[in-house]
Coordinates of C-alpha atoms in Angstrom, one line a residue:
M1 CA -43.8 -22.4 -34.0
S2 CA -45.5 -19.1 -35.0
T3 CA -43.6 -16.1 -36.4
E4 CA -43.7 -12.9 -34.5
L5 CA -45.2 -10.0 -36.5
P6 CA -43.2 -6.8 -36.9
P7 CA -44.3 -3.8 -34.8
V8 CA -46.6 -1.4 -36.6
A9 CA -46.7 2.4 -36.3
P10 CA -50.0 3.4 -34.6
E11 CA -51.0 5.8 -37.4
V12 CA -50.7 3.0 -40.0
L13 CA -53.1 0.8 -38.1
A14 CA -55.5 3.7 -37.4
E15 CA -55.6 4.6 -41.1
A16 CA -56.3 1.0 -42.2
V17 CA -59.3 0.7 -39.8
E18 CA -60.6 4.1 -40.8
H19 CA -60.9 3.0 -44.4
L20 CA -63.1 0.0 -43.6
T21 CA -66.8 0.1 -44.2
P22 CA -69.1 -0.1 -41.1
R23 CA -70.0 -3.7 -42.1
L24 CA -66.3 -4.8 -42.1
R25 CA -65.6 -3.0 -38.9
K26 CA -68.0 -5.3 -37.1
K27 CA -66.0 -8.3 -38.3
L28 CA -62.6 -6.9 -37.5
D29 CA -62.2 -8.3 -34.0
A30 CA -63.1 -11.8 -35.1
A31 CA -60.7 -11.6 -38.1
T32 CA -57.9 -10.3 -35.9
E33 CA -58.1 -13.1 -33.3
G34 CA -55.7 -15.9 -34.1
C35 CA -54.6 -14.6 -37.5
A36 CA -51.0 -14.3 -36.4
A37 CA -50.7 -18.0 -35.8
G38 CA -50.2 -18.7 -39.5
A39 CA -47.6 -16.0 -40.1
V40 CA -44.6 -17.0 -42.2
L41 CA -41.2 -15.2 -42.2
A42 CA -39.5 -15.0 -45.6
A43 CA -35.8 -14.8 -46.2
D44 CA -36.0 -11.1 -47.1
G45 CA -37.5 -10.2 -43.8
T46 CA -41.1 -9.9 -44.9
V47 CA -43.9 -11.6 -43.0
T48 CA -46.9 -13.1 -44.8
L49 CA -50.4 -14.1 -43.5
R50 CA -52.9 -16.0 -45.5
F51 CA -56.6 -15.4 -45.3
G52 CA -58.3 -18.1 -47.4
E53 CA -57.2 -18.9 -50.9
D54 CA -57.3 -15.5 -52.5
A55 CA -56.0 -13.2 -49.8
L56 CA -52.3 -13.0 -48.8
V57 CA -51.2 -10.1 -46.6
T58 CA -47.5 -9.1 -46.8
L59 CA -45.9 -7.0 -44.1
S60 CA -42.5 -5.5 -45.3
P61 CA -40.9 -3.7 -42.3
G62 CA -38.3 -1.0 -42.9
P63 CA -34.6 -1.1 -41.8
A64 CA -35.6 -0.6 -38.2
G65 CA -37.9 -3.7 -38.3
T66 CA -41.1 -1.6 -38.1
V67 CA -44.0 -1.1 -40.5
T68 CA -44.1 2.7 -40.6
T69 CA -45.9 3.4 -43.9
A70 CA -49.1 2.1 -45.5
E71 CA -47.2 0.9 -48.5
Q72 CA -45.4 -1.6 -46.3
A73 CA -48.6 -3.6 -45.7
T74 CA -50.2 -5.0 -48.8
C75 CA -53.0 -7.6 -49.6
S76 CA -53.6 -9.6 -52.8
C77 CA -57.4 -9.4 -52.6
L78 CA -59.6 -7.2 -54.8
L79 CA -60.6 -4.8 -52.1
A80 CA -57.1 -3.9 -51.0
P81 CA -55.9 -1.7 -49.5
R82 CA -59.4 -1.1 -47.9
C83 CA -59.9 -4.7 -47.0
L84 CA -60.5 -6.6 -43.8
H85 CA -57.5 -8.9 -44.2
R86 CA -54.9 -6.0 -44.2
A87 CA -56.5 -4.3 -41.2
A88 CA -56.7 -7.6 -39.3
A89 CA -53.0 -8.4 -39.9
L90 CA -52.0 -4.9 -38.8
G91 CA -54.2 -5.1 -35.7
A92 CA -52.6 -8.4 -34.7
A93 CA -49.1 -6.9 -34.8
P94 CA -47.7 -5.2 -31.7
L95 CA -47.7 -1.4 -31.6
A96 CA -44.4 0.3 -32.3
D97 CA -43.1 3.0 -30.1
S98 CA -43.2 6.6 -31.2
P99 CA -40.2 7.7 -33.3
P100 CA -37.3 8.1 -30.9
E101 CA -35.2 11.2 -30.6
P102 CA -32.1 11.5 -32.9
T103 CA -29.1 9.9 -31.1
T104 CA -25.6 9.2 -31.9
A105 CA -24.3 5.6 -32.3
A106 CA -23.3 5.6 -28.6
E107 CA -26.5 7.2 -27.4
P108 CA -29.2 4.5 -27.8
A109 CA -32.8 5.6 -28.1
Q110 CA -35.2 4.8 -25.2
P111 CA -38.7 3.4 -25.5
A112 CA -41.3 6.2 -25.7
E113 CA -43.0 4.8 -22.6
S114 CA -40.0 5.1 -20.4
A115 CA -39.4 8.7 -21.4
D116 CA -42.7 9.8 -20.2
P117 CA -43.8 8.4 -16.8
I118 CA -47.4 8.4 -15.9
G119 CA -48.1 11.6 -13.9
S120 CA -50.3 11.7 -10.9
P121 CA -53.5 13.7 -10.5
E122 CA -53.7 17.0 -8.7
P123 CA -53.8 16.5 -4.9
V124 CA -57.1 16.9 -3.2
E125 CA -57.3 19.4 -0.3
S126 CA -58.8 17.0 2.2
V127 CA -59.5 13.3 1.9
G128 CA -62.5 13.3 4.2
T129 CA -64.0 16.6 3.2
V130 CA -67.5 16.8 1.8
G131 CA -67.8 18.6 -1.5
T132 CA -67.0 18.5 -5.1
V133 CA -63.5 17.8 -6.2
A134 CA -62.4 19.5 -9.3
P135 CA -60.8 16.8 -11.5
V136 CA -58.6 19.1 -13.4
A137 CA -57.4 22.1 -11.5
P138 CA -54.9 24.5 -13.0
V139 CA -51.3 23.7 -12.0
E140 CA -49.7 26.5 -9.9
T141 CA -46.6 27.9 -11.6
T142 CA -44.4 30.9 -10.9
E143 CA -44.7 31.9 -14.6
P144 CA -47.9 32.0 -16.7
A145 CA -48.2 28.9 -18.8
P146 CA -47.8 29.5 -22.6
A147 CA -51.1 29.4 -24.5
L148 CA -51.8 26.4 -26.5
T149 CA -52.2 26.8 -30.3
A150 CA -55.6 26.2 -31.9
A151 CA -54.3 23.0 -33.4
Q152 CA -53.3 21.7 -30.0
L153 CA -56.7 22.6 -28.5
R154 CA -58.5 20.8 -31.3
A155 CA -56.2 17.7 -30.9
A156 CA -56.7 17.7 -27.1
G157 CA -60.5 18.0 -27.4
A158 CA -60.6 15.2 -30.0
L159 CA -58.5 13.0 -27.8
W160 CA -60.7 13.7 -24.7
H161 CA -63.8 12.8 -26.7
V162 CA -62.3 9.5 -28.0
A163 CA -61.0 8.6 -24.5
A164 CA -64.4 9.2 -23.0
E165 CA -66.0 6.9 -25.6
A166 CA -63.4 4.3 -24.9
L167 CA -64.0 4.5 -21.1
A168 CA -67.8 4.2 -21.7
A169 CA -67.1 1.1 -23.8
G170 CA -64.7 -0.6 -21.4
V171 CA -62.6 -3.6 -22.1
T172 CA -65.6 -5.6 -23.1
A173 CA -66.4 -3.4 -26.0
G174 CA -63.0 -1.8 -26.5
G175 CA -62.1 -3.8 -29.6
A176 CA -60.0 -2.9 -32.6
V177 CA -62.3 -0.1 -33.8
V178 CA -62.2 1.7 -30.4
Q179 CA -58.4 1.2 -30.2
A180 CA -58.0 2.5 -33.8
E181 CA -59.9 5.7 -32.9
L182 CA -57.6 6.2 -29.9
L183 CA -54.5 5.7 -32.1
R184 CA -55.8 8.2 -34.7
A185 CA -56.4 10.8 -32.0
A186 CA -53.0 10.0 -30.5
H187 CA -51.3 10.5 -33.8
T188 CA -53.1 13.9 -34.2
A189 CA -51.9 14.9 -30.8
R190 CA -48.3 14.0 -31.7
L191 CA -48.5 16.1 -34.9
A192 CA -49.9 19.0 -32.8
G193 CA -46.9 18.8 -30.4
L194 CA -48.5 17.0 -27.5
P195 CA -46.3 14.0 -26.9
R196 CA -47.4 13.4 -23.4
A197 CA -51.0 13.0 -24.5
E198 CA -49.9 10.7 -27.2
A199 CA -47.9 8.5 -24.8
A200 CA -50.9 8.3 -22.4
A201 CA -53.2 7.2 -25.3
L202 CA -50.7 4.5 -26.4
R203 CA -50.6 3.2 -22.8
V204 CA -54.4 2.8 -22.8
V205 CA -54.4 1.0 -26.1
R206 CA -51.7 -1.4 -25.0
G207 CA -53.6 -1.9 -21.8
L208 CA -56.9 -2.6 -23.6
R209 CA -55.1 -5.2 -25.8
A210 CA -53.5 -6.9 -22.9
A211 CA -56.8 -7.1 -21.0
R212 CA -58.7 -8.4 -24.0
E213 CA -56.0 -11.0 -24.7
R214 CA -55.8 -11.9 -21.0
R215 CA -52.0 -11.7 -21.0
A216 CA -50.1 -12.9 -18.0
G217 CA -49.2 -10.1 -15.7
Q218 CA -51.9 -7.8 -16.9
R219 CA -53.5 -5.8 -14.1
L220 CA -56.8 -4.0 -14.3
G221 CA -55.5 -1.5 -11.8
D222 CA -52.8 -0.5 -14.3
L223 CA -55.3 0.1 -17.0
T224 CA -57.4 2.1 -14.6
G225 CA -54.4 4.3 -13.8
A226 CA -53.7 4.7 -17.6
F227 CA -57.3 5.9 -18.2
R228 CA -57.0 8.3 -15.3
E229 CA -53.8 9.8 -16.8
L230 CA -55.2 10.0 -20.3
L231 CA -58.4 11.7 -19.2
H232 CA -56.6 14.0 -16.9
T233 CA -54.0 15.0 -19.5
A234 CA -56.5 15.5 -22.3
G235 CA -59.0 17.4 -20.1
M236 CA -56.3 19.8 -18.9
L237 CA -55.0 20.4 -22.4
A238 CA -58.5 20.8 -23.9
S239 CA -59.3 23.4 -21.2
G240 CA -56.3 25.5 -22.3
A241 CA -55.0 25.7 -18.7
A242 CA -52.2 23.1 -19.0
G243 CA -48.6 24.0 -18.5
P244 CA -45.4 22.6 -20.1
A245 CA -45.4 19.6 -17.8
L246 CA -48.6 18.2 -19.3
T247 CA -47.6 19.3 -22.9
G248 CA -44.5 17.2 -22.7
T249 CA -41.4 17.3 -24.8
A250 CA -40.9 15.3 -28.1
R251 CA -37.3 14.6 -27.4
R252 CA -34.8 14.8 -24.6
A253 CA -33.0 18.1 -25.1
Y254 CA -29.4 17.6 -24.1
A255 CA -27.8 20.7 -22.7
P256 CA -24.1 21.4 -22.0
G257 CA -23.2 20.3 -18.5
G258 CA -19.6 21.5 -18.4
S259 CA -17.1 19.5 -16.3
L260 CA -18.5 16.9 -14.0
Q261 CA -17.3 14.3 -11.5
V262 CA -19.7 11.4 -10.9
Y263 CA -19.5 8.3 -8.8
G264 CA -21.3 5.0 -9.3
L265 CA -24.1 3.9 -7.0
C266 CA -25.5 0.8 -8.6
R267 CA -26.6 -0.7 -12.0
E268 CA -30.1 -1.8 -12.8
P269 CA -31.3 -4.1 -15.6
V270 CA -34.0 -2.7 -17.9
L271 CA -36.5 -5.0 -19.5
S272 CA -39.6 -3.5 -21.1
A273 CA -42.8 -5.0 -22.5
T274 CA -42.0 -3.6 -25.9
G275 CA -38.9 -5.7 -26.4
Y276 CA -36.2 -3.3 -25.2
G277 CA -33.5 -4.5 -22.9
G278 CA -30.3 -3.1 -21.3
V279 CA -28.9 -1.5 -18.3
V280 CA -29.0 1.9 -16.4
T281 CA -26.1 2.8 -14.1
H282 CA -27.0 5.3 -11.5
L283 CA -24.4 7.9 -10.6
L284 CA -24.1 10.7 -8.0
A285 CA -22.1 14.0 -8.2
P286 CA -20.3 15.4 -5.1
D287 CA -23.1 17.9 -4.6
G288 CA -25.7 15.1 -4.5
T289 CA -27.1 15.6 -8.0
P290 CA -28.2 12.3 -9.5
Y291 CA -27.1 11.3 -13.0
S292 CA -27.4 8.1 -15.1
V293 CA -25.8 6.4 -18.1
S294 CA -28.1 4.1 -20.0
D295 CA -27.6 1.5 -22.7
V296 CA -31.1 0.3 -23.7
R297 CA -31.8 -1.1 -27.2
P298 CA -34.1 -3.7 -28.8
G299 CA -33.1 -7.2 -27.6
G300 CA -35.3 -8.1 -24.6
L301 CA -34.0 -10.4 -21.9
A302 CA -30.8 -11.4 -23.5
R303 CA -29.7 -7.9 -23.8
A304 CA -30.8 -6.9 -20.3
R305 CA -28.6 -9.7 -18.9
G306 CA -25.6 -9.0 -21.1
A307 CA -25.6 -5.2 -20.9
G308 CA -24.5 -5.3 -17.2
S309 CA -21.0 -6.0 -18.3
A310 CA -21.0 -4.2 -21.6
S311 CA -18.6 -1.3 -22.3
V312 CA -19.7 2.2 -21.4
A313 CA -19.5 4.3 -24.6
L314 CA -19.0 7.7 -23.0
G315 CA -16.2 10.0 -24.1
G316 CA -13.7 7.3 -24.6
A317 CA -13.7 6.0 -21.0
I318 CA -12.5 2.4 -20.8
L319 CA -15.0 1.1 -18.4
D320 CA -17.9 -1.4 -18.4
H321 CA -21.1 -0.8 -16.5
A322 CA -20.0 -3.2 -13.8
G323 CA -16.9 -1.1 -13.3
L324 CA -18.7 2.2 -13.5
A325 CA -21.3 1.2 -10.9
R326 CA -18.3 0.8 -8.4
G327 CA -16.1 3.5 -9.9
G328 CA -16.3 7.1 -11.1
L329 CA -15.8 9.4 -14.1
R330 CA -14.3 12.8 -14.7
I331 CA -16.2 14.2 -17.7
V332 CA -15.3 17.3 -19.7
G333 CA -17.8 18.8 -22.1
A334 CA -20.7 16.8 -20.6
T335 CA -24.1 16.9 -22.1
V336 CA -27.1 16.2 -19.8
S337 CA -30.8 15.7 -20.4
P338 CA -33.4 17.2 -18.1
E339 CA -33.8 13.8 -16.5
G340 CA -30.0 13.7 -15.6
R341 CA -29.1 11.2 -18.4
L342 CA -25.5 11.7 -19.6
G343 CA -25.1 12.0 -23.4
A344 CA -22.3 10.8 -25.6
G345 CA -21.7 13.7 -28.0
R346 CA -18.5 14.1 -30.0
G347 CA -17.1 16.7 -27.7
V348 CA -17.5 14.6 -24.5
R349 CA -14.3 13.4 -22.9
A350 CA -14.2 11.1 -19.8
T351 CA -11.5 9.5 -17.7
P352 CA -12.0 6.9 -15.0
L353 CA -11.9 7.8 -11.3
P354 CA -11.6 5.5 -8.2
G355 CA -14.9 4.6 -6.8
T356 CA -16.2 5.5 -3.3
A357 CA -18.0 3.4 -0.8
W358 CA -21.5 4.1 0.3
T359 CA -20.1 5.2 3.7
E360 CA -18.3 8.1 2.0
Q361 CA -19.3 11.2 0.1
P362 CA -21.3 11.6 -2.0
A363 CA -23.4 8.5 -1.2
A364 CA -23.4 8.7 2.6
P365 CA -26.2 11.4 2.8
L366 CA -28.6 9.0 1.0
F367 CA -28.7 6.8 4.1
A368 CA -28.7 9.5 6.7
R369 CA -32.2 10.7 6.1
P370 CA -35.2 8.8 7.6
A371 CA -37.1 6.9 4.9
A372 CA -40.4 8.5 5.9
E373 CA -38.9 12.0 5.4
A374 CA -37.5 11.0 2.0
V375 CA -40.8 9.5 0.8
A376 CA -42.8 12.6 2.0
G377 CA -40.6 14.6 -0.3
L378 CA -41.1 12.3 -3.2
L379 CA -44.9 12.4 -2.7
A380 CA -44.8 16.2 -2.8
A381 CA -43.0 16.0 -6.2
P382 CA -44.4 12.9 -8.0
D383 CA -42.9 13.7 -11.4
A384 CA -39.4 13.1 -10.0
A385 CA -40.4 10.1 -7.8
E386 CA -40.0 7.4 -10.5
S387 CA -36.3 8.0 -10.9
A388 CA -35.5 8.9 -7.3
L389 CA -33.5 6.4 -5.1
L390 CA -33.9 5.9 -1.4
G391 CA -31.4 4.5 1.0
C392 CA -31.9 3.1 4.5
D393 CA -30.5 0.6 7.0
V394 CA -32.9 -2.2 7.9
T395 CA -33.2 -5.4 9.9
V396 CA -34.5 -8.4 8.1
V397 CA -37.7 -9.8 9.6
G398 CA -38.5 -12.6 7.2
A399 CA -40.6 -13.6 4.2
A400 CA -44.4 -13.1 4.2
G401 CA -46.0 -14.1 1.0
E402 CA -44.3 -12.4 -1.9
H403 CA -42.8 -9.8 0.3
L404 CA -39.5 -9.6 2.3
L405 CA -40.4 -7.9 5.5
V406 CA -37.8 -5.6 7.1
R407 CA -37.8 -2.9 9.7
E408 CA -35.8 0.3 9.5
T409 CA -33.2 0.6 12.2
R410 CA -34.7 3.7 13.8
P411 CA -37.0 4.0 16.8
D412 CA -40.7 3.4 16.2
S413 CA -40.1 2.6 12.6
P414 CA -42.7 0.7 10.5
L415 CA -42.4 -2.6 8.7
L416 CA -41.3 -2.1 5.2
R417 CA -42.0 -4.6 2.3
L418 CA -39.3 -5.3 -0.2
L419 CA -40.3 -6.5 -3.6
P420 CA -38.1 -7.4 -6.6
A421 CA -37.3 -4.4 -8.8
H422 CA -38.1 -6.7 -11.7
P423 CA -39.8 -10.1 -11.1
H424 CA -38.5 -11.9 -14.2
P425 CA -37.1 -15.2 -13.0
E426 CA -34.0 -15.0 -15.3
L427 CA -32.9 -11.9 -13.5
A428 CA -31.3 -12.1 -10.0
H429 CA -33.6 -9.9 -8.0
T430 CA -36.1 -12.6 -6.8
E431 CA -33.4 -15.2 -6.0
N432 CA -31.3 -12.7 -4.0
L433 CA -34.3 -11.5 -1.9
R434 CA -35.3 -15.1 -1.2
R435 CA -31.8 -15.8 0.1
I436 CA -31.7 -12.7 2.2
A437 CA -35.1 -13.7 3.8
S438 CA -33.5 -16.9 5.2
Y439 CA -31.3 -14.7 7.5
P440 CA -33.7 -13.1 10.0
G441 CA -32.0 -10.5 12.1
L442 CA -29.6 -9.6 9.4
L443 CA -28.7 -5.9 9.3
L444 CA -28.7 -4.6 5.7
R445 CA -28.1 -1.3 4.0
V446 CA -30.6 -1.0 1.1
L447 CA -30.7 1.3 -1.9
G448 CA -33.8 1.2 -4.0
R449 CA -36.8 2.9 -5.5
P450 CA -39.9 3.4 -3.3
D451 CA -43.1 2.0 -4.9
L452 CA -45.5 4.8 -4.3
D453 CA -48.5 2.7 -5.4
R454 CA -48.1 0.3 -2.5
T455 CA -48.1 0.6 1.3
A456 CA -44.5 1.0 2.7
T457 CA -42.9 -0.9 -0.2
L458 CA -39.4 -0.5 -1.5
R459 CA -38.0 -2.2 -4.6
P460 CA -34.3 -2.6 -3.8
L461 CA -31.6 -2.2 -6.5
A462 CA -28.5 -2.9 -4.4
V463 CA -27.6 -3.9 -0.9
G464 CA -24.6 -3.7 1.3
P465 CA -23.3 -4.2 4.9
V466 CA -24.3 -1.9 7.7
P467 CA -21.1 -0.1 9.0
G468 CA -20.0 -1.4 12.4
A469 CA -22.6 -4.2 12.6
E470 CA -21.5 -7.8 13.2
Y471 CA -24.5 -9.7 11.8
T472 CA -24.4 -8.2 8.3
L473 CA -23.2 -9.0 4.8
R474 CA -19.6 -10.1 4.1
L475 CA -19.0 -8.9 0.5
P476 CA -15.7 -9.2 -1.5
E477 CA -13.5 -6.2 -1.4
E478 CA -13.7 -5.7 -5.2
W479 CA -17.5 -5.2 -4.8
L480 CA -16.8 -2.0 -2.9
G481 CA -19.3 -2.7 -0.2
R482 CA -22.4 -3.3 -2.3
A483 CA -24.1 -6.0 -4.5
D484 CA -26.3 -5.1 -7.5
L485 CA -29.3 -7.3 -6.9
G486 CA -30.1 -7.5 -10.6
Y487 CA -26.7 -8.8 -11.6
D488 CA -24.6 -10.0 -8.6
R489 CA -25.8 -13.3 -7.1
L490 CA -25.4 -13.5 -3.3
Q491 CA -23.9 -16.8 -2.1
G492 CA -23.7 -18.4 1.3
A493 CA -20.2 -17.0 1.9
H494 CA -21.5 -13.5 1.6
F495 CA -23.6 -14.0 4.8
P496 CA -22.5 -14.2 8.4
Q497 CA -22.3 -17.6 10.1
G498 CA -24.2 -18.4 13.2
A499 CA -27.5 -17.2 14.7
A500 CA -28.7 -13.7 14.8
A501 CA -27.9 -11.8 18.0
V502 CA -31.5 -10.6 18.5
P503 CA -34.4 -12.9 17.4
V504 CA -36.9 -11.0 15.2
P505 CA -40.5 -12.2 15.5
L506 CA -42.3 -12.6 12.2
P507 CA -45.8 -11.0 12.1
A508 CA -48.5 -13.4 11.2
A509 CA -49.7 -11.3 8.3
G510 CA -46.9 -8.9 7.7
G511 CA -48.6 -6.2 9.8
P512 CA -51.7 -4.1 8.9
D513 CA -52.0 -2.7 5.4
P514 CA -53.9 0.6 5.7
L515 CA -54.5 0.7 1.9
A516 CA -56.0 -2.8 1.7
D517 CA -57.9 -2.4 5.0
S518 CA -59.5 0.9 4.1
P519 CA -63.0 1.1 2.7
L520 CA -61.6 2.9 -0.2
W521 CA -61.5 -0.5 -1.9
R522 CA -65.2 0.0 -2.7
V523 CA -64.4 3.1 -4.8
R524 CA -61.5 1.3 -6.5
R525 CA -63.8 -1.6 -7.3
L526 CA -66.4 0.7 -8.8
L527 CA -63.8 2.4 -11.0
E528 CA -62.3 -0.9 -12.2
T529 CA -65.8 -2.2 -12.9
G530 CA -66.2 0.7 -15.3
V531 CA -62.9 0.1 -17.0
A532 CA -63.7 -3.6 -17.4
G533 CA -67.3 -3.5 -18.4
G534 CA -67.9 0.1 -19.4
R535 CA -70.6 2.5 -18.4
R536 CA -73.3 -0.1 -18.4
A537 CA -71.5 -2.3 -15.9
V538 CA -71.2 0.7 -13.5
A539 CA -74.9 1.4 -13.8
E540 CA -75.9 -2.3 -13.3
A541 CA -73.6 -2.5 -10.2
A542 CA -75.1 0.6 -8.7
R543 CA -78.7 -0.2 -9.2
G544 CA -80.6 -1.5 -6.2
T545 CA -82.4 -0.5 -3.1
A546 CA -81.4 2.2 -0.6
S547 CA -80.1 -0.5 1.7
L548 CA -77.6 -1.6 -1.0
A549 CA -76.4 2.0 -1.4
A550 CA -76.0 2.3 2.4
A551 CA -74.0 -0.9 2.4
S552 CA -71.7 0.4 -0.3
Y553 CA -71.1 3.9 0.9
G554 CA -72.0 3.7 4.6
P555 CA -68.5 2.4 5.6
L556 CA -66.9 5.3 3.6
R557 CA -68.9 7.9 5.5
R558 CA -68.4 6.3 8.9
A559 CA -64.6 6.4 8.2
G560 CA -64.8 10.1 7.4
L561 CA -64.3 9.6 3.7
T562 CA -67.4 11.5 2.8
G563 CA -65.9 13.1 -0.3
A564 CA -65.1 9.6 -1.7
A565 CA -68.6 8.4 -0.9
D566 CA -70.2 11.5 -2.6
L567 CA -68.1 11.1 -5.8
A568 CA -68.8 7.4 -6.0
A569 CA -72.5 8.0 -5.7
A570 CA -72.3 10.7 -8.3
L571 CA -70.5 8.4 -10.7
A572 CA -73.1 5.7 -10.2
A573 CA -75.9 8.1 -10.8
E574 CA -74.3 9.6 -14.0
A575 CA -73.7 6.1 -15.3
D576 CA -77.4 5.3 -15.0
R577 CA -78.5 8.6 -16.4
R578 CA -79.7 7.9 -20.0
P579 CA -82.5 10.4 -20.8
R580 CA -84.6 9.6 -23.9
D581 CA -86.9 11.6 -26.0
V582 CA -90.5 10.7 -26.8
F583 CA -89.3 8.3 -29.6
G584 CA -87.0 6.4 -27.2
R585 CA -83.8 7.9 -28.6
L586 CA -81.0 9.0 -26.3
A587 CA -81.4 12.7 -25.7
D588 CA -77.8 13.1 -24.5
P589 CA -75.6 10.4 -26.1
S590 CA -72.3 12.2 -25.2
P591 CA -70.1 10.3 -22.7
D592 CA -68.5 13.5 -21.4
G593 CA -70.6 13.7 -18.2
Y594 CA -69.8 10.1 -17.3
A595 CA -66.1 10.6 -18.1
W596 CA -65.9 13.7 -15.9
A597 CA -67.7 11.9 -13.0
W598 CA -65.3 8.9 -13.4
L599 CA -62.2 11.1 -13.5
A600 CA -63.3 13.1 -10.4
A601 CA -63.7 9.8 -8.4
A602 CA -60.5 8.4 -9.8
T603 CA -58.5 11.6 -8.9
H604 CA -59.9 11.7 -5.4
L605 CA -59.2 8.1 -4.9
A606 CA -55.5 8.5 -6.0
A607 CA -55.0 11.4 -3.6
A608 CA -56.6 9.5 -0.7
E609 CA -54.5 6.4 -1.4
R610 CA -51.3 8.6 -1.5
C611 CA -52.2 9.9 2.0
L612 CA -52.5 6.4 3.3
I613 CA -49.3 5.3 1.7
A614 CA -47.5 8.3 3.2
A615 CA -48.9 7.4 6.6
S616 CA -47.6 3.8 6.2
W617 CA -44.1 5.0 5.9
A618 CA -44.3 7.5 8.8
A619 CA -45.9 5.4 11.5
A620 CA -45.1 2.1 13.4
P621 CA -47.6 -0.7 12.6
S622 CA -49.7 -0.1 15.7
D623 CA -50.0 3.6 14.9
V624 CA -51.0 3.3 11.2
P625 CA -54.6 4.5 10.8
V626 CA -56.7 1.6 9.5
S627 CA -60.4 2.4 8.8
G628 CA -63.1 -0.2 9.0
R629 CA -64.1 -2.1 5.9

């Protein structure tokens, strides 16, 4: 059984690779591959890796279990610390998160990734309009954006250049050296006060690692989105036109919130790819303002499962998260982050309150608004969409593939697809949805998070009975009319007995999918080809006769998506543009032009897909616009 290597701070790995000679850099990927298999954990917590007879690398993590300084990674060979063995060992270790914000003992730090969701590109004026789409337009604000410092402009420009080089290389050539350059630029961005740019770069590096190692669950589309976010953020910052939203904040600044009353909605298990686990309990104030209490720490799956019944350390309140999700709190001296997270400072005092049902205030308005109207509001404010919850009453249709199909109980409503909020088999989401699918016709009240990257898809966190309905859930009184799908396991006794009052026919293929059926998949495939194989792969894919080009972009133009067709053609032309001088040397080796062309196409595609996703929520299946392939 191999020993897991301790996480390594990005700047430590970047520095180790930077000190290698060009000859050793060429050998780094081969040296890194498989070297962690022989790691040995010592009694004092150090981890050793042997490279031959004369080289022993020792990783000595600090109290937090992370290698944060160069001195914590040593090698016994003569070339140390500028040796291949030390760099390979650091490259094989997982990347540590950025230093978390200072917190109290009752206020656990969050992973850096979860604190900074991937933003979306600026919307395009018209999906089907012919013309050039500016990939980075200034954000409209009521107040002028503060000017960036010279150090921030230099850091953003350097990050843009490194990101463009990484995009041109692709996954195929995006090995340890390319990743180290990204990490170095990300560290410089953090020192310059650009935490959002740093987080975007770390997401790309983690995506490159996952793709090269062919990890389970790795999706090329996720890495494509990470590249789009990194290039968008770095390009905006380098232009000097970025506002505070793209600059980001290094820590969550808790502000006094005065006296609050909050009532529980549901609890949600948290399980991150970086080893964090825990729970977030979602709350609502009487005026409809959302809040949350989180308990997320290193510990992975075991902690995610156990935290659902752990005590809530907030102002001395004697409640666990299960009780808070169905109860309430009166808080004096509250501290609140900009994201609505409640802090546990010394002056905070909290006393329990009786909970309220979803049919009462303040939760009732969540289910009164049509889902399409709520999603349209979220698409207009994408930065707040990841934490927003949506409620609706639905009728269960049945299972179709990995989806649970339901239909909102409103006239002319579309089919909605329910997917597990977290697919891990040890959590209860998947099992609960599978059991619900066996009761077609069941009326269900659902509270969840809309997946704005998929067509009409909702990831439910909790369910409950529909008021006044006969064929609906029968939950215990102590559950207060809802079941948390990540923790509560639905049993046969929780469902009505007998057949459904109205049979619900199951569509053969789950209804049309305007996103999958649109010819935009051609642009998506071209962009993902560039991420996987780099600039050369895009150029090779685009070469051919005029009939090949017509076959690729003709369906886009016939569907009215001329802007997407023009941008895809411009990307292919730029990828194949490699001018050379009379001696055969590249006359313009910079990857900037290719990166701008790729970003323009990616930004336009994201906006077009958002339009189709919005239409899928607003229209019945027969009315959803589906273009020819």
